[in-house]
mmCIF file of C-alpha atoms in Angstrom:
data_model
loop_
_atom_site.group_PDB
_atom_site.id
_atom_site.type_symbol
_atom_site.label_atom_id
_atom_site.label_comp_id
_atom_site.label_asym_id
_atom_site.label_seq_id
_atom_site.Cartn_x
_atom_site.Cartn_y
_atom_site.Cartn_z
ATOM 1 C CA UNK R 17 43.821 100.576 -35.699
ATOM 2 C CA UNK R 18 43.746 102.905 -38.651
ATOM 3 C CA UNK R 19 46.632 103.074 -41.078
ATOM 4 C CA UNK R 20 49.245 105.789 -40.646
ATOM 5 C CA UNK R 21 49.274 108.750 -42.991
ATOM 6 C CA UNK R 22 52.312 109.827 -44.917
ATOM 7 C CA UNK R 23 52.901 113.580 -44.875
ATOM 8 C CA UNK R 24 55.757 115.075 -46.875
ATOM 9 C CA UNK R 25 57.114 118.598 -46.569
ATOM 10 C CA UNK R 26 60.428 119.645 -48.073
ATOM 11 C CA UNK R 27 63.238 120.710 -45.747
ATOM 12 C CA UNK R 28 63.327 124.145 -47.373
ATOM 13 C CA UNK R 29 59.658 124.629 -46.539
ATOM 14 C CA UNK R 30 60.142 123.745 -42.875
ATOM 15 C CA UNK R 31 63.308 125.810 -42.641
ATOM 16 C CA UNK R 32 61.430 128.803 -44.001
ATOM 17 C CA UNK R 33 58.751 128.304 -41.390
ATOM 18 C CA UNK R 34 61.226 128.516 -38.530
ATOM 19 C CA UNK R 35 61.187 132.290 -38.796
ATOM 20 C CA UNK R 36 57.398 132.433 -38.946
ATOM 21 C CA UNK R 37 54.830 132.373 -36.177
ATOM 22 C CA UNK R 38 53.899 129.059 -34.592
ATOM 23 C CA UNK R 39 56.254 126.358 -33.410
ATOM 24 C CA UNK R 40 58.362 123.867 -35.343
ATOM 25 C CA UNK R 41 59.845 120.642 -34.074
ATOM 26 C CA UNK R 42 60.766 117.102 -34.992
ATOM 27 C CA UNK R 43 60.901 113.706 -33.330
ATOM 28 C CA UNK R 44 64.225 112.328 -32.108
ATOM 29 C CA UNK R 45 64.279 109.565 -34.722
ATOM 30 C CA UNK R 46 63.297 111.880 -37.589
ATOM 31 C CA UNK R 47 60.027 110.023 -38.227
ATOM 32 C CA UNK R 48 57.879 113.170 -38.048
ATOM 33 C CA UNK R 49 57.999 116.944 -37.870
ATOM 34 C CA UNK R 50 55.327 119.503 -37.049
ATOM 35 C CA UNK R 51 54.671 123.202 -37.569
ATOM 36 C CA UNK R 52 51.525 124.683 -35.996
ATOM 37 C CA UNK R 53 50.566 127.642 -38.155
ATOM 38 C CA UNK R 54 47.283 129.006 -36.776
ATOM 39 C CA UNK R 55 44.050 128.620 -34.856
ATOM 40 C CA UNK R 56 40.790 130.410 -35.676
ATOM 41 C CA UNK R 57 37.169 130.306 -34.601
ATOM 42 C CA UNK R 58 33.969 131.022 -36.475
ATOM 43 C CA UNK R 59 33.565 134.328 -34.583
ATOM 44 C CA UNK R 60 35.598 137.498 -34.988
ATOM 45 C CA UNK R 61 35.303 141.141 -34.084
ATOM 46 C CA UNK R 62 35.305 144.076 -36.525
ATOM 47 C CA UNK R 63 39.033 144.627 -35.879
ATOM 48 C CA UNK R 64 39.822 141.107 -37.147
ATOM 49 C CA UNK R 65 40.319 139.360 -33.780
ATOM 50 C CA UNK R 66 39.026 135.780 -33.681
ATOM 51 C CA UNK R 67 37.242 135.114 -30.391
ATOM 52 C CA UNK R 68 35.653 132.343 -28.400
ATOM 53 C CA UNK R 69 32.138 132.764 -27.013
ATOM 54 C CA UNK R 70 30.488 130.879 -24.172
ATOM 55 C CA UNK R 71 27.033 132.129 -25.157
ATOM 56 C CA UNK R 72 26.086 133.622 -28.527
ATOM 57 C CA UNK R 73 22.955 135.615 -29.289
ATOM 58 C CA UNK R 74 21.379 136.116 -32.719
ATOM 59 C CA UNK R 75 22.296 132.596 -33.877
ATOM 60 C CA UNK R 76 20.621 129.188 -34.018
ATOM 61 C CA UNK R 77 23.527 127.531 -32.126
ATOM 62 C CA UNK R 78 24.057 129.751 -29.043
ATOM 63 C CA UNK R 79 26.295 127.316 -27.137
ATOM 64 C CA UNK R 80 28.474 126.125 -30.028
ATOM 65 C CA UNK R 81 31.795 127.393 -31.353
ATOM 66 C CA UNK R 82 33.577 125.909 -34.349
ATOM 67 C CA UNK R 83 37.390 125.896 -34.031
ATOM 68 C CA UNK R 84 39.935 125.184 -36.792
ATOM 69 C CA UNK R 85 43.652 124.559 -36.257
ATOM 70 C CA UNK R 86 46.053 124.463 -39.221
ATOM 71 C CA UNK R 87 49.454 122.786 -39.239
ATOM 72 C CA UNK R 88 52.119 121.313 -41.506
ATOM 73 C CA UNK R 89 53.274 117.717 -41.033
ATOM 74 C CA UNK R 90 56.133 115.697 -42.439
ATOM 75 C CA UNK R 91 56.851 112.011 -41.946
ATOM 76 C CA UNK R 92 54.621 109.040 -41.220
ATOM 77 C CA UNK R 93 51.816 109.974 -38.824
ATOM 78 C CA UNK R 94 49.459 107.674 -36.938
ATOM 79 C CA UNK R 95 47.430 110.247 -34.971
ATOM 80 C CA UNK R 96 47.077 113.984 -34.308
ATOM 81 C CA UNK R 97 45.616 115.350 -31.062
ATOM 82 C CA UNK R 98 44.354 118.927 -30.750
ATOM 83 C CA UNK R 99 43.862 120.422 -27.282
ATOM 84 C CA UNK R 100 43.397 123.872 -25.802
ATOM 85 C CA UNK R 101 45.747 125.465 -23.295
ATOM 86 C CA UNK R 102 44.714 128.398 -21.125
ATOM 87 C CA UNK R 103 47.067 131.371 -21.122
ATOM 88 C CA UNK R 104 46.280 132.527 -17.589
ATOM 89 C CA UNK R 105 47.252 129.362 -15.735
ATOM 90 C CA UNK R 106 48.812 127.152 -18.412
ATOM 91 C CA UNK R 107 46.333 124.346 -17.748
ATOM 92 C CA UNK R 108 45.042 122.035 -20.420
ATOM 93 C CA UNK R 109 41.322 121.506 -20.645
ATOM 94 C CA UNK R 110 41.172 117.716 -20.590
ATOM 95 C CA UNK R 111 37.494 117.752 -21.534
ATOM 96 C CA UNK R 112 38.180 119.813 -24.640
ATOM 97 C CA UNK R 113 40.356 117.906 -27.053
ATOM 98 C CA UNK R 114 39.988 115.849 -30.172
ATOM 99 C CA UNK R 115 42.067 113.066 -31.725
ATOM 100 C CA UNK R 116 42.253 112.935 -35.507
ATOM 101 C CA UNK R 117 43.219 109.952 -37.662
ATOM 102 C CA UNK R 118 44.186 109.871 -41.375
ATOM 103 C CA UNK R 119 40.663 110.330 -42.706
ATOM 104 C CA UNK R 120 39.710 113.077 -40.264
ATOM 105 C CA UNK R 121 41.894 116.018 -41.245
ATOM 106 C CA UNK R 122 41.488 118.177 -44.316
ATOM 107 C CA UNK R 123 44.287 118.941 -46.753
ATOM 108 C CA UNK R 124 44.367 122.741 -46.800
ATOM 109 C CA UNK R 125 46.900 122.940 -49.646
ATOM 110 C CA UNK R 126 50.654 123.618 -49.740
ATOM 111 C CA UNK R 127 51.298 120.611 -47.441
ATOM 112 C CA UNK R 128 49.099 122.190 -44.781
ATOM 113 C CA UNK R 129 46.353 120.369 -42.905
ATOM 114 C CA UNK R 130 43.321 121.558 -40.982
ATOM 115 C CA UNK R 131 41.552 119.949 -38.038
ATOM 116 C CA UNK R 132 38.050 121.357 -37.508
ATOM 117 C CA UNK R 133 35.715 120.601 -34.628
ATOM 118 C CA UNK R 134 32.664 121.967 -32.826
ATOM 119 C CA UNK R 135 32.515 122.547 -29.068
ATOM 120 C CA UNK R 136 29.244 122.807 -27.175
ATOM 121 C CA UNK R 137 29.294 124.695 -23.860
ATOM 122 C CA UNK R 138 25.800 123.544 -22.874
ATOM 123 C CA UNK R 139 26.856 119.969 -22.093
ATOM 124 C CA UNK R 140 27.556 118.635 -18.576
ATOM 125 C CA UNK R 141 30.800 119.443 -16.752
ATOM 126 C CA UNK R 142 31.136 122.809 -18.479
ATOM 127 C CA UNK R 143 33.700 124.686 -16.456
ATOM 128 C CA UNK R 144 36.957 126.230 -17.581
ATOM 129 C CA UNK R 145 37.922 128.092 -20.717
ATOM 130 C CA UNK R 146 36.529 128.120 -24.235
ATOM 131 C CA UNK R 147 33.892 127.589 -24.706
ATOM 132 C CA UNK R 148 33.664 126.461 -21.170
ATOM 133 C CA UNK R 149 35.178 123.033 -20.918
ATOM 134 C CA UNK R 150 33.051 120.588 -22.858
ATOM 135 C CA UNK R 151 32.222 116.939 -22.536
ATOM 136 C CA UNK R 152 33.994 114.778 -25.160
ATOM 137 C CA UNK R 153 30.642 114.140 -26.881
ATOM 138 C CA UNK R 154 30.503 117.885 -27.526
ATOM 139 C CA UNK R 155 33.250 117.639 -30.124
ATOM 140 C CA UNK R 156 32.347 116.872 -33.719
ATOM 141 C CA UNK R 157 35.349 116.120 -35.917
ATOM 142 C CA UNK R 158 35.247 117.614 -39.425
ATOM 143 C CA UNK R 159 31.727 119.059 -39.487
ATOM 144 C CA UNK R 160 30.088 118.259 -42.827
ATOM 145 C CA UNK R 161 28.757 121.750 -43.445
ATOM 146 C CA UNK R 162 30.719 124.822 -44.488
ATOM 147 C CA UNK R 163 31.211 127.241 -41.597
ATOM 148 C CA UNK R 164 31.194 130.958 -42.381
ATOM 149 C CA UNK R 165 32.950 133.436 -40.116
ATOM 150 C CA UNK R 166 30.555 135.740 -38.275
ATOM 151 C CA UNK R 167 31.217 139.278 -37.047
ATOM 152 C CA UNK R 168 30.334 139.708 -33.389
ATOM 153 C CA UNK R 169 30.327 142.216 -30.575
ATOM 154 C CA UNK R 170 31.596 140.918 -27.229
ATOM 155 C CA UNK R 171 31.235 141.455 -23.490
ATOM 156 C CA UNK R 172 32.827 140.189 -20.246
ATOM 157 C CA UNK R 173 36.298 138.825 -21.099
ATOM 158 C CA UNK R 174 36.965 135.438 -19.486
ATOM 159 C CA UNK R 175 40.584 134.708 -20.436
ATOM 160 C CA UNK R 176 42.204 133.235 -23.531
ATOM 161 C CA UNK R 177 43.637 130.052 -25.015
ATOM 162 C CA UNK R 178 46.015 128.672 -27.612
ATOM 163 C CA UNK R 179 45.705 125.502 -29.637
ATOM 164 C CA UNK R 180 48.216 122.731 -28.908
ATOM 165 C CA UNK R 181 48.833 119.982 -31.470
ATOM 166 C CA UNK R 182 50.466 116.684 -30.494
ATOM 167 C CA UNK R 183 51.521 114.264 -33.225
ATOM 168 C CA UNK R 184 52.312 110.574 -32.806
ATOM 169 C CA UNK R 185 54.414 109.002 -35.556
ATOM 170 C CA UNK R 186 54.046 105.415 -36.718
ATOM 171 C CA UNK R 187 57.243 104.613 -34.802
ATOM 172 C CA UNK R 188 55.609 105.791 -31.556
ATOM 173 C CA UNK R 189 57.528 109.080 -31.304
ATOM 174 C CA UNK R 190 55.607 112.132 -30.048
ATOM 175 C CA UNK R 191 56.071 115.830 -30.891
ATOM 176 C CA UNK R 192 53.981 118.836 -29.817
ATOM 177 C CA UNK R 193 53.607 122.396 -31.082
ATOM 178 C CA UNK R 194 51.565 125.432 -30.028
ATOM 179 C CA UNK R 195 49.895 128.063 -32.205
ATOM 180 C CA UNK R 196 51.121 131.603 -31.578
ATOM 181 C CA UNK R 197 47.679 133.151 -32.073
ATOM 182 C CA UNK R 198 45.857 133.715 -28.792
ATOM 183 C CA UNK R 199 42.070 133.444 -28.850
ATOM 184 C CA UNK R 200 40.366 135.688 -26.258
ATOM 185 C CA UNK R 201 37.245 134.213 -24.679
ATOM 186 C CA UNK R 202 34.097 136.163 -23.778
ATOM 187 C CA UNK R 203 31.088 135.132 -21.740
ATOM 188 C CA UNK R 204 28.766 136.643 -24.333
ATOM 189 C CA UNK R 205 28.871 137.496 -28.045
ATOM 190 C CA UNK R 206 26.255 138.937 -30.382
ATOM 191 C CA UNK R 207 26.314 138.111 -34.104
ATOM 192 C CA UNK R 208 25.908 141.260 -36.197
ATOM 193 C CA UNK R 209 26.603 139.795 -39.649
ATOM 194 C CA UNK R 210 27.861 136.737 -41.511
ATOM 195 C CA UNK R 211 30.844 137.154 -43.826
ATOM 196 C CA UNK R 212 31.720 135.233 -46.993
ATOM 197 C CA UNK R 213 34.934 134.008 -45.325
ATOM 198 C CA UNK R 214 34.991 130.287 -44.554
ATOM 199 C CA UNK R 215 36.702 128.855 -41.508
#
């Protein structure tokens, strides 16, 4: 078992976040607190909307979508799970989740952390929402390469999802939070340019 990670965020910081988007909560014993700030993908439209794509043309990875979820943690954390939740039926996609341990998440500054993973819709059992439910082997935690956001055009909307983060503290307490940003999913996207923005 990997060692727990110690995350510290001042009470004033978390209190200020209560009025912001995302969700804030703490465990009953005070061992951990969580604020889910955002979820983005590597694809976005010209109007600034981040989207999920089941199939992408004009790219070398047509079945893959990189997703990044950012969150603030406080307390002593043993594991963080990131899952997707469909907005149309409220179901979780049990084949599309990733568990992160202390060495897996990236410090994004200002006591914020980022969990990044790649989903591949071409793998077996691909049914559901973004980017069509993927087999667990289709998730790569913390890809080693820098991912640049790409501008795309879209067709055939398929639904949408939010990112759900569940934290387990070293005392065994569990707390969950959901990002407010909704990611619309399309059956097809076409890359028209690559920006200098990193995911």
